[in-house]
Coordinates of C-alpha atoms in Angstrom, one line a residue:
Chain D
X1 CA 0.0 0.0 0.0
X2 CA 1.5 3.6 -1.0
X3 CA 1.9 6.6 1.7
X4 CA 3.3 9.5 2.5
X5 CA 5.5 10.5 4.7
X6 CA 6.6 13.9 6.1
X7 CA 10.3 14.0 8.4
X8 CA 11.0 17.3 9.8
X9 CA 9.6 19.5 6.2
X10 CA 10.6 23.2 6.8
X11 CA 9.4 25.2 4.1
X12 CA 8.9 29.2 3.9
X13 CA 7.7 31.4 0.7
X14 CA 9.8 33.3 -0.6
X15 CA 10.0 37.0 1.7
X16 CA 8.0 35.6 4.4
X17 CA 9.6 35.3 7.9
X18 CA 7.4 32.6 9.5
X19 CA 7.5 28.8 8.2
X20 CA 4.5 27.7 6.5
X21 CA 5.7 23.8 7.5
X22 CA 8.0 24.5 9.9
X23 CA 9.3 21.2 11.3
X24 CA 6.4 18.5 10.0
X25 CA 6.7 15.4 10.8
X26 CA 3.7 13.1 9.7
X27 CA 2.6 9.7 8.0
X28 CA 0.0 9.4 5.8
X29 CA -1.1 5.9 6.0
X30 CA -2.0 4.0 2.6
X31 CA -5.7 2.2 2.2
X32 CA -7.0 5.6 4.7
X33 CA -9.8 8.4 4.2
X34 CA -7.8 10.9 5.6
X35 CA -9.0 14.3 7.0
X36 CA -7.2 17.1 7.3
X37 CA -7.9 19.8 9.6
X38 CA -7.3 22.8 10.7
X39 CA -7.6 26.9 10.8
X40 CA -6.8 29.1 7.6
X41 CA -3.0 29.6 7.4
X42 CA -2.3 26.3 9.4
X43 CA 0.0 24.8 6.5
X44 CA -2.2 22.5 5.0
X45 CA -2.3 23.6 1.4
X46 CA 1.9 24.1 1.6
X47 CA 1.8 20.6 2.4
X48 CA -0.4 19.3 0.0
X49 CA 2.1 21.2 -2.6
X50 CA 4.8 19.2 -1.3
X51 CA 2.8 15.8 -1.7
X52 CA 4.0 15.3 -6.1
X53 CA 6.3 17.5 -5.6
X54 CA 5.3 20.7 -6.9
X55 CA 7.0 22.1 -3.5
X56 CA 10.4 21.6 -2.7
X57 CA 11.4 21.3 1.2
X58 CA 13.9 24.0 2.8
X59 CA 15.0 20.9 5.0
X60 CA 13.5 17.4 5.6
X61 CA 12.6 14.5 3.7
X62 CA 9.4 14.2 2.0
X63 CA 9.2 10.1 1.6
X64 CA 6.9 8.0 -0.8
X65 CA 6.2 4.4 -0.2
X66 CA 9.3 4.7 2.0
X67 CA 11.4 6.3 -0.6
X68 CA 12.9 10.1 -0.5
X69 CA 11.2 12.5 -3.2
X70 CA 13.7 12.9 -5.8
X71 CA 12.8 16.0 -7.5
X72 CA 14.5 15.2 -11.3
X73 CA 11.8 15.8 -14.2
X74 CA 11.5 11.6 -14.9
X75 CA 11.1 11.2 -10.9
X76 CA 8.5 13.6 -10.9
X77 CA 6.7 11.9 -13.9
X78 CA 6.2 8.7 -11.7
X79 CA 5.4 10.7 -8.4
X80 CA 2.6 12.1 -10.5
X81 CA 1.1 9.3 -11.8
X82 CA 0.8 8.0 -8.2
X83 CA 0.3 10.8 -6.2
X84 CA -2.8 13.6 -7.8
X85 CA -3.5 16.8 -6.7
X86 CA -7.1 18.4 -6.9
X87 CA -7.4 22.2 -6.0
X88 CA -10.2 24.0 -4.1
X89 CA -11.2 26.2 -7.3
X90 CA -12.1 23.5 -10.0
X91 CA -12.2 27.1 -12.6
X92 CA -8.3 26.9 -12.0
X93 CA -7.7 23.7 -13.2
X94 CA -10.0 23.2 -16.3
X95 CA -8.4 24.8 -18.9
X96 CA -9.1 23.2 -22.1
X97 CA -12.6 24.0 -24.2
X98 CA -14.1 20.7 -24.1
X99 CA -14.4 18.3 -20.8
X100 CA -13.1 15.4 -22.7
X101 CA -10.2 17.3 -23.7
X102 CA -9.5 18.4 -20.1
X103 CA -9.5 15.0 -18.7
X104 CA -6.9 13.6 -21.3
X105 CA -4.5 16.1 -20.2
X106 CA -3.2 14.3 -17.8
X107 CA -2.9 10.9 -19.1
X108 CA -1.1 12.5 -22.1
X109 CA 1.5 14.1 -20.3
X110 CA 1.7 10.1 -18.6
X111 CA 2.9 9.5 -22.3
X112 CA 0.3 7.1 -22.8
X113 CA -1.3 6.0 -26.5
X114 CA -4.3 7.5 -27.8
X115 CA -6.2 4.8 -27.6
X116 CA -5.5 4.3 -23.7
X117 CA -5.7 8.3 -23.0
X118 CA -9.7 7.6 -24.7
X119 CA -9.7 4.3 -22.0
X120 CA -9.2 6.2 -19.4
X121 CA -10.8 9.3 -20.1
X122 CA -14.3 7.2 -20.2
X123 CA -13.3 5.3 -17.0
X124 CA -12.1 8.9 -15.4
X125 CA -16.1 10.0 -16.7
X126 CA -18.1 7.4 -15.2
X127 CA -16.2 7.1 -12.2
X128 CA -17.2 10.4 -12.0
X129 CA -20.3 10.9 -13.4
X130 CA -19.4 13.5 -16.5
X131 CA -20.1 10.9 -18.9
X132 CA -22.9 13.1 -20.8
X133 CA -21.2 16.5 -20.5
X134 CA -17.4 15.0 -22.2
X135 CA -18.2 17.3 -25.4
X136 CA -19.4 20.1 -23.2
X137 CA -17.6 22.9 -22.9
X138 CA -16.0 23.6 -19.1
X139 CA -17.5 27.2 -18.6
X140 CA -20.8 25.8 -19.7
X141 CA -20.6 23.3 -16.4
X142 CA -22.2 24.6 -12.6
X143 CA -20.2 24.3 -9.7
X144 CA -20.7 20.5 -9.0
X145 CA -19.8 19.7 -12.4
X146 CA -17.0 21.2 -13.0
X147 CA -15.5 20.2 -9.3
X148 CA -16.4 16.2 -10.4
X149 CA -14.7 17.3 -14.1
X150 CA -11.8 18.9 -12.0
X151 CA -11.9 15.4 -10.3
X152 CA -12.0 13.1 -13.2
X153 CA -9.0 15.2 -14.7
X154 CA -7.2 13.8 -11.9
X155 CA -8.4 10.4 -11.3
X156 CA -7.7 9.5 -15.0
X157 CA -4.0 9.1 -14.1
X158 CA -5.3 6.5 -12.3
X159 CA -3.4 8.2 -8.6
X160 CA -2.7 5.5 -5.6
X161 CA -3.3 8.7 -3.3
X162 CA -5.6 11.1 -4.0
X163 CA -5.4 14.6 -2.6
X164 CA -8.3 16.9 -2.3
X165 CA -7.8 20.3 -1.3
X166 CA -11.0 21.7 0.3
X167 CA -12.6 20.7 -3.2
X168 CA -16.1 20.7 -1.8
X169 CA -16.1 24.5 -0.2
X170 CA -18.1 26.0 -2.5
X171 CA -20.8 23.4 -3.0
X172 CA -24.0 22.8 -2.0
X173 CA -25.0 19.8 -0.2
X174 CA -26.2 17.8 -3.1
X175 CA -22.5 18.4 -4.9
X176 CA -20.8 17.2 -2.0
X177 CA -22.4 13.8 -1.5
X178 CA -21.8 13.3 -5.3
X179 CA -18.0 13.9 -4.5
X180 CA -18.5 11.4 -1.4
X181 CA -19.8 8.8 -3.6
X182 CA -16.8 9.2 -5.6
X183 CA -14.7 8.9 -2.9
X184 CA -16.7 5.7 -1.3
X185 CA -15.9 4.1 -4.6
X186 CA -12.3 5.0 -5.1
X187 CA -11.8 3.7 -1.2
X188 CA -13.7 0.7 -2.3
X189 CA -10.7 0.3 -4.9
X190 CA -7.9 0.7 -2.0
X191 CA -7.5 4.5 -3.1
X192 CA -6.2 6.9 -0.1
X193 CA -7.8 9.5 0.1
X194 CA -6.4 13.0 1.7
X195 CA -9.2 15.8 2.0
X196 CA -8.4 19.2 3.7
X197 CA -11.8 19.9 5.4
X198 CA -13.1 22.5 7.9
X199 CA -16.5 20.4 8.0
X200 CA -16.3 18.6 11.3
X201 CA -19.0 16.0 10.4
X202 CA -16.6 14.9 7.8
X203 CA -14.2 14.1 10.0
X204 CA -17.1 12.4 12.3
X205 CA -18.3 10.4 9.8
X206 CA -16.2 9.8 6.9
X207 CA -12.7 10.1 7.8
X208 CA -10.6 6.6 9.4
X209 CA -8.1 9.0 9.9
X210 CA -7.1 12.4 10.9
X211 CA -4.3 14.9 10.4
X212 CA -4.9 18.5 13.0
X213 CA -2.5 21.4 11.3
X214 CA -1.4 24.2 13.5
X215 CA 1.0 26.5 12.7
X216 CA 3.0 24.4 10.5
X217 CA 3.4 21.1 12.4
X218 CA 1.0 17.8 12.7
X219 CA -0.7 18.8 16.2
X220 CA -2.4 15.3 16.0
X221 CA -2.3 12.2 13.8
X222 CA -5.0 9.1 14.6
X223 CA -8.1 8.0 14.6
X224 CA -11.2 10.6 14.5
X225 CA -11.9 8.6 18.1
X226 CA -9.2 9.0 19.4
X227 CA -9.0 12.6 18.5
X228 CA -12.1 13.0 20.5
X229 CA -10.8 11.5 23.6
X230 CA -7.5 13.6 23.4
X231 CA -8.9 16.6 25.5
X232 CA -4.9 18.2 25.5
X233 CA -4.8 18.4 21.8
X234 CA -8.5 19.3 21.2
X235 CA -8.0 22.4 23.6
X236 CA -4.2 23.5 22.2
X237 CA -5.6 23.6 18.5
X238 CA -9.2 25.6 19.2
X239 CA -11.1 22.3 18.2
X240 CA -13.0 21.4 21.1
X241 CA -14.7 24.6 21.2
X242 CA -15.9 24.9 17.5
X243 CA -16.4 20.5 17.5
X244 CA -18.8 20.5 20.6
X245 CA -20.9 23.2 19.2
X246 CA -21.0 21.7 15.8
X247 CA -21.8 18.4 17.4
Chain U
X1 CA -20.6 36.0 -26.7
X2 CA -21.8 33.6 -24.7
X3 CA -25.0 33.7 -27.1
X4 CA -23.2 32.8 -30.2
X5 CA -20.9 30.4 -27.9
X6 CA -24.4 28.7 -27.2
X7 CA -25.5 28.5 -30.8
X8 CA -22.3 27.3 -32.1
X9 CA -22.3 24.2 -29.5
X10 CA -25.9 23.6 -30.2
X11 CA -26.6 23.5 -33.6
X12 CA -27.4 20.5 -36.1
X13 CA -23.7 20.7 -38.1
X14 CA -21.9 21.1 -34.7
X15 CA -20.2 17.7 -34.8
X16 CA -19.5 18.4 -39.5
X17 CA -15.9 18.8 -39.9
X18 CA -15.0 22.4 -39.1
X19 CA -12.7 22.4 -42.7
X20 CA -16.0 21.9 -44.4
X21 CA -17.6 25.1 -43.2
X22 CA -14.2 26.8 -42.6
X23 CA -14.1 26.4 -46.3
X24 CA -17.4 27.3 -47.2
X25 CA -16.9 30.7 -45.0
X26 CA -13.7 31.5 -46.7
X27 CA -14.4 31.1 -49.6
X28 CA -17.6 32.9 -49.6
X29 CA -15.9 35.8 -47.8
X30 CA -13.1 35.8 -51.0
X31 CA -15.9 36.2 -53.9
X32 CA -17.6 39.0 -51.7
X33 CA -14.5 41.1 -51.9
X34 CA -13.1 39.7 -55.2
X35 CA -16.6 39.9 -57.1
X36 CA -17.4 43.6 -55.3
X37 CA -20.9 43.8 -56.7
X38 CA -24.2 44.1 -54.6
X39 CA -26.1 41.4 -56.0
X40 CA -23.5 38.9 -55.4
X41 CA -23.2 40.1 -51.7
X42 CA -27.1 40.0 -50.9
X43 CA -27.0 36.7 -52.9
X44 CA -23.8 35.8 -50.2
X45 CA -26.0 36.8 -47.0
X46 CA -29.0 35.0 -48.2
X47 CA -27.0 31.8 -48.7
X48 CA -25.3 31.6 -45.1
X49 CA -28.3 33.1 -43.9
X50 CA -30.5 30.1 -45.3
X51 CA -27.7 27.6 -44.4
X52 CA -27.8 28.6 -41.1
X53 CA -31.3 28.5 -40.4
X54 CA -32.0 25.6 -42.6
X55 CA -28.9 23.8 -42.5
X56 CA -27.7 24.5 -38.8
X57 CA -31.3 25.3 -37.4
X58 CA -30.3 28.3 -36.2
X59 CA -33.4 30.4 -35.1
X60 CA -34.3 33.4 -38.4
X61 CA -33.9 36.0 -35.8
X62 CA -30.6 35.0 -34.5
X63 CA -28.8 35.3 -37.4
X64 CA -30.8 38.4 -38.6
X65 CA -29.5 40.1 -35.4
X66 CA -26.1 39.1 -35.4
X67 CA -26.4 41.0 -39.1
X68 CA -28.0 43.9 -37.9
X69 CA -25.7 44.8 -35.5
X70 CA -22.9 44.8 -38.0
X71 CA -25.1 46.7 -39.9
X72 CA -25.3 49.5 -37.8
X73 CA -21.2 49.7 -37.4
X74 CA -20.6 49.5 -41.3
X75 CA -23.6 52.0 -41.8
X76 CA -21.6 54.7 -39.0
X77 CA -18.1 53.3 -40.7
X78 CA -19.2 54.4 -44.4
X79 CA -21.2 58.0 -43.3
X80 CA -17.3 59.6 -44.7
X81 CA -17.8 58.0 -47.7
X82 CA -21.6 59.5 -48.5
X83 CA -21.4 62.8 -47.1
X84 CA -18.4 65.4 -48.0
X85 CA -17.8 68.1 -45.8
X86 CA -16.1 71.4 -46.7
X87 CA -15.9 75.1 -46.6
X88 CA -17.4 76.2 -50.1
X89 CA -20.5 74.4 -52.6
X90 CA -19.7 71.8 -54.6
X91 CA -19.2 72.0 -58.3
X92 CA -21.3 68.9 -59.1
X93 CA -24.5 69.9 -60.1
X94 CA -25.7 66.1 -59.7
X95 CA -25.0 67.0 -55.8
X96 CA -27.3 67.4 -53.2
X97 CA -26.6 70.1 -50.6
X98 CA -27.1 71.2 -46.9
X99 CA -25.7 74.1 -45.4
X100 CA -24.6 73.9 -41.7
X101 CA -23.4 77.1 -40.5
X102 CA -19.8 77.9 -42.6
X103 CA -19.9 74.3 -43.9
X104 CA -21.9 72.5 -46.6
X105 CA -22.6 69.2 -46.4
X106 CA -23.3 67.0 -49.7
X107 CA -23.6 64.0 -51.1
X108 CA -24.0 62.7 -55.1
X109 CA -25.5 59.6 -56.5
X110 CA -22.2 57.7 -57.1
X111 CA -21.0 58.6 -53.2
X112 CA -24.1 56.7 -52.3
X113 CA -24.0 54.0 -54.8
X114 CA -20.6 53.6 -53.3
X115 CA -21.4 53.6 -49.9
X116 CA -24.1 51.1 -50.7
X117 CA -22.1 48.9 -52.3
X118 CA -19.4 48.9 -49.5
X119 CA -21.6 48.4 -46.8
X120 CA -23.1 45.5 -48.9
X121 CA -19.6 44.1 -49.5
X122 CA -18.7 43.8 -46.0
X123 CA -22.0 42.8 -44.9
X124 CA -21.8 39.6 -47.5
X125 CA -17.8 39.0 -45.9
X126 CA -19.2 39.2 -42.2
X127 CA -22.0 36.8 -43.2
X128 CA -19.8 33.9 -44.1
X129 CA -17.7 34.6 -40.8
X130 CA -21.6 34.8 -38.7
X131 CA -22.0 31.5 -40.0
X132 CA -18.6 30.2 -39.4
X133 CA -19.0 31.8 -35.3
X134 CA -22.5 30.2 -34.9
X135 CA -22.2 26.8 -36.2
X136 CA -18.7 26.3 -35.2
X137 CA -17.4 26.2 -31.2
X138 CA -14.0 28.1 -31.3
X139 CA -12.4 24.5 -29.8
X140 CA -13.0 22.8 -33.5
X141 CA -11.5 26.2 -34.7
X142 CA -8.4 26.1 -32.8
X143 CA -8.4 21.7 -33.8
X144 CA -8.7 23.0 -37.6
X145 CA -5.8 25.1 -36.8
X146 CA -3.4 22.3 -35.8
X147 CA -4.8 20.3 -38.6
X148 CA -3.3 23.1 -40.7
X149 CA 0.0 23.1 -38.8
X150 CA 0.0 26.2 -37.1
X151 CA 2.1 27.0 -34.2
X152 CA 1.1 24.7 -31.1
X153 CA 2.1 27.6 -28.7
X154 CA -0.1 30.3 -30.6
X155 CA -2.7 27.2 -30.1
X156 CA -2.1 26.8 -26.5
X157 CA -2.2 30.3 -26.1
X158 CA -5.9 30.8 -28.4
X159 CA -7.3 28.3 -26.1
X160 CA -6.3 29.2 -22.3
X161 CA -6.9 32.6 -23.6
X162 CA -11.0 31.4 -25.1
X163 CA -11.3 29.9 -21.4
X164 CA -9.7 32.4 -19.4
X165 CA -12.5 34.9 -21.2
X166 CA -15.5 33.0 -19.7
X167 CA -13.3 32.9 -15.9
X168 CA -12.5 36.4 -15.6
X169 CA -15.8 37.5 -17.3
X170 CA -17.5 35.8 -14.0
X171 CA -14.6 37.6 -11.8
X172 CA -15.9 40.9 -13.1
X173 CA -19.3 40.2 -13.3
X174 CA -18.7 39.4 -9.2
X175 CA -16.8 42.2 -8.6
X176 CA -19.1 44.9 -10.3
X177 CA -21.7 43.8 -7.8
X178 CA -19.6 43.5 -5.1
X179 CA -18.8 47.1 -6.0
X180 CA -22.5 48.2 -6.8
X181 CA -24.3 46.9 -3.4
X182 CA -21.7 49.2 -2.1
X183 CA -22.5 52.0 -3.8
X184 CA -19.6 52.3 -6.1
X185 CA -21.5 53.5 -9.3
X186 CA -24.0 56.0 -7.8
X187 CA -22.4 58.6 -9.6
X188 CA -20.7 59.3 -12.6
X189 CA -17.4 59.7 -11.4
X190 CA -17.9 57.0 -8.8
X191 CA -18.7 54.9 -11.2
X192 CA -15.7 55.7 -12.7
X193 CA -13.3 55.5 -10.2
X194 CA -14.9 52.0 -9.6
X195 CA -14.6 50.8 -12.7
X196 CA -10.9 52.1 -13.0
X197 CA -10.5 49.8 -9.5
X198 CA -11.9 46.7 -10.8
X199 CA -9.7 46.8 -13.9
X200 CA -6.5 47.2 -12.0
X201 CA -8.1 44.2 -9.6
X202 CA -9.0 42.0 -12.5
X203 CA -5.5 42.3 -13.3
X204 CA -4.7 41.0 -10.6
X205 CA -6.5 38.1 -10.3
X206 CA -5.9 37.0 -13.7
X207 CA -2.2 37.2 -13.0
X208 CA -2.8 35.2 -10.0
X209 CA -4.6 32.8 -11.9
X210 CA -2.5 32.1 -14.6
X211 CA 0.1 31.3 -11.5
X212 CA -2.0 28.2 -10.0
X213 CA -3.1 27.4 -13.6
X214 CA 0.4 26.6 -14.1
X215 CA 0.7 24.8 -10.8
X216 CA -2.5 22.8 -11.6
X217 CA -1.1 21.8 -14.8
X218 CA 2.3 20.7 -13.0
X219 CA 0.0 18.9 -10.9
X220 CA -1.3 16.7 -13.9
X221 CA 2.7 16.2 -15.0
X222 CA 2.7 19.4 -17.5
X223 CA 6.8 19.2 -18.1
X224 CA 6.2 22.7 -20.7
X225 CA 5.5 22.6 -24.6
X226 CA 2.9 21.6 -25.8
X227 CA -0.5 21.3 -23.9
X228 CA -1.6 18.1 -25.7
X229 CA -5.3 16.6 -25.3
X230 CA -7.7 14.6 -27.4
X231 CA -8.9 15.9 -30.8
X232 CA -12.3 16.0 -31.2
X233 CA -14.0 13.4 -33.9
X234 CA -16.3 15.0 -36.9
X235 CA -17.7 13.6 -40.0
X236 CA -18.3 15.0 -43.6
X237 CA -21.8 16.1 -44.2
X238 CA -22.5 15.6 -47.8
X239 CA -25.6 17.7 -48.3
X240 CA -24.0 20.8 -46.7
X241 CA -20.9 19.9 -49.3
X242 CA -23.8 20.2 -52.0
X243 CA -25.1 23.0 -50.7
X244 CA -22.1 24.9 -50.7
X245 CA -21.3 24.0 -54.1
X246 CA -24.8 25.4 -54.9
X247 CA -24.0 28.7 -52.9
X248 CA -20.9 29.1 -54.7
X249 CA -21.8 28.3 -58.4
X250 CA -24.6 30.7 -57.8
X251 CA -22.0 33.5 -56.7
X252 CA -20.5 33.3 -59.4
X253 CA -22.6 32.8 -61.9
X254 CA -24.8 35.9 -60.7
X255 CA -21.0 37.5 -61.0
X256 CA -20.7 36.5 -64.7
X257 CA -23.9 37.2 -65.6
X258 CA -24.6 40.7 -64.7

């Protein structure tokens, strides 16, 4: 089963003082729905970055499957095909006209044959639900469907880990259970999945596993239960406040 | 834009090979201006103007509109070539006159005839293209374009740009109501000091988006060059390759024949 694994990331933007992953250390366990919480600014979109590489660390090891992150173009290549990246605004990832177009992007740039790239654009489509809408074009799709399009463009590189960066933000309830569904399928398949969420009834009910990011560290890695029970870490990171009123 | 945008991905010859009507339109457009004679050009619009409703089934109004709207620009573009301004009376005695103040204004048969003719030559050229924008999505466009061999970076660069439109159109559309519940075009200079605001902010944000564009497309293993994805699939339509014989024949044999 792939992972992930964070030892001791630092990593600050360019100009800035403070250290957007400033000593991380965390696993990502393989097989997992995996949420990720925590306040705005608390790292977790830095270290989704660094998950294919698309972020270099300023010190520490980002491992995969147990190996260090080499960061040459054909080690990328692989990392890519194993580890995908979904972003919170689906309008900043579609950038072809047509949706069928969009989703053979990626598989293209896997340097696979027509034929397949069509293969897996269709599986990438039903998996996904954007089956009828592949000749569309992507500013003719609502919200939901270009988020599940945004999805499928991702997906049809056929990822081990998928990581979802607060994809379902700005959808409405009926959106987001479609996105569940996907994800209930591709966990079905032994996909892990990594979602950035400020929804604590994700975490309740559809995570096996939970990351808590504050200021740049893992303040908490386990199970959502055992988040629950840790009263030290609930009351260090703000959560048990805003979790018992949600609840 | 999004209008025509709509038209072009719904209509009955969406999925005919854009070279077919790429050709039609081109060549249409090329005995307009080579031919230069009214009848051809009225016989030009009333071919893609038929074609489109019959062929494409394009609403009659639609394409009448898209017409008169080009109408109206060639009609203010050709004004100079109808009217003559100046100081003193024109010799012509076939002119007619209007004084205004110092100036006389005047105008003859021929400057008319002229301006006529122009407007009618343009209109027939912009015809072919109206058909060309409603029946055909920019995306089959930009495919015919590669077909043809043309730069894949000008390519790239067509189509980020055709999808970037529809993004930052929303962004504005947002931020002019953001601006306007706020009060920022109660007045004429408010208005435009909000408007000169939202330019400089668009800016902005399209910059910014064009930087996690790029890292979305690193995401999906973009390594640079080109940005390759599936051509589309279209077939040949045999009755609209008849019919565009028909159009053109009849072009030019109007052309010959008067």
């Amino acid at each position: 089963m792939s992972w992930l694994e964070f030892a001791d990331v630092y990593y600050r933007y360019p100009g800035q003082e403070r250290y957007a992953l400033d000593g991380l250390t965390v696993t990502f366990p393989g097989g997992e729905n995996i949420a990720l919480i925590g306040r705005n600014g608390a790292g977790k979109s830095t270290l989704f970055l660094h998950c294919n590489g698309l972020y270099r660390p300023d010190a520490g090891e980002v491992r995969f499957a147990g190996r260090p992150l080499v960061y040459d173009r054909k080690s990328l290549k692989a990392l890519r095909q194993h580890v995908g990246v979904v972003f919170q605004n689906a309008d900043e990832q579609l950038f072809s006209a047509s949706v069928a177009q969009d989703i053979s992007f990626g598989p293209f740039n896997l340097g696979l044959t027509e034929p397949e790239v069509r293969r897996r654009v269709r599986m990438a489509a039903e998996l996904c639900e954007v089956v009828d809408m592949l000749e569309r074009p992507t500013h003719a799709l609502s919200g939901g469907e270009k988020a599940r399009v945004a999805l499928a463009g991702v997906l049809a590189m056929d990822p081990d880990i998928l990581i979802s960066d607060e994809l379902m933000a700005n959808l409405d309830p009926w959106g987001r259970r479609r996105i569940f569904d996907i994800f209930k399928r591709l966990h079905q398949r032994g996909k892990t999945i990594v979602l950035a969420t400020h929804d604590l009834n994700v975490v309740r009910r559809w995570a096996t596993y939970v990351v808590v990011m504050a200021g740049g560290r893992a303040a908490f890695a386990g199970s959502p239960d055992d988040l629950l029970a840790n009263q030290a870490v609930l009351a260090e990171t703000g959560l048990a406040q805003v979790w018992f009123d949600e609840i | 834009m999004h209008i025509i945008d709509c038209y072009a991905y719904s209509n009955k010859i969406r999925a005919v090979d854009p070279a077919q009507k790429a050709g039609l339109a081109v060549i249409v457009l090329g005995l307009c201006l080579a031919f230069n004679h009214p009848v051809v050009s009225l016989l030009a619009v009333a071919w893609m103007w038929g074609l489109a409703v019959w062929q494409a089934g394009l609403p009659v109004l639609v394409f009448g509109r898209v017409l008169l709207a080009e109408l109206f620009f060639l009609a203010l573009a050709t004004v100079a070539v109808a009217l003559s301004v100046s100081l003193n009376a024109p010799a012509n005695p076939d002119a007619w006159l209007l004084p205004v103040g110092p100036l006389w204004i005047s105008s003859t048969p021929d400057d008319i005839f002229k301006a006529a003719n122009l407007v009618l030559r343009a209109l027939g050229a912009a015809s072919a293209m109206n058909f060309l924008a409603l029946t055909t999505p920019l995306v089959d466009l930009v495919d015919l374009l590669r077909r043809l061999r043309f730069s894949p970076i000008l390519i790239d660069l067509m189509t980020v740009m055709y999808r970037f439109i529809f993004v930052l159109m929303e962004s504005l559309n947002r931020m002019y109501v953001a601006q306007d519940s706020r009060l920022g075009y109660s007045s004429y200079w408010r208005g435009m000091s909000s408007a000169g605001l939202l330019g400089s902010r668009l800016f902005i944000e399209a910059f910014q988006r064009s930087q996690r564009l790029q890292t979305a497309l690193d995401a999906r293993g973009y390594e640079g060059g080109h940005l390759q994805v599936l051509p589309t699939t279209y077939y040949r339509s045999d009755k609209l390759l008849a019919m565009s014989a028909a159009a053109i024949l009849s072009l030019a044999a109007a052309w010959l024949v008067l």
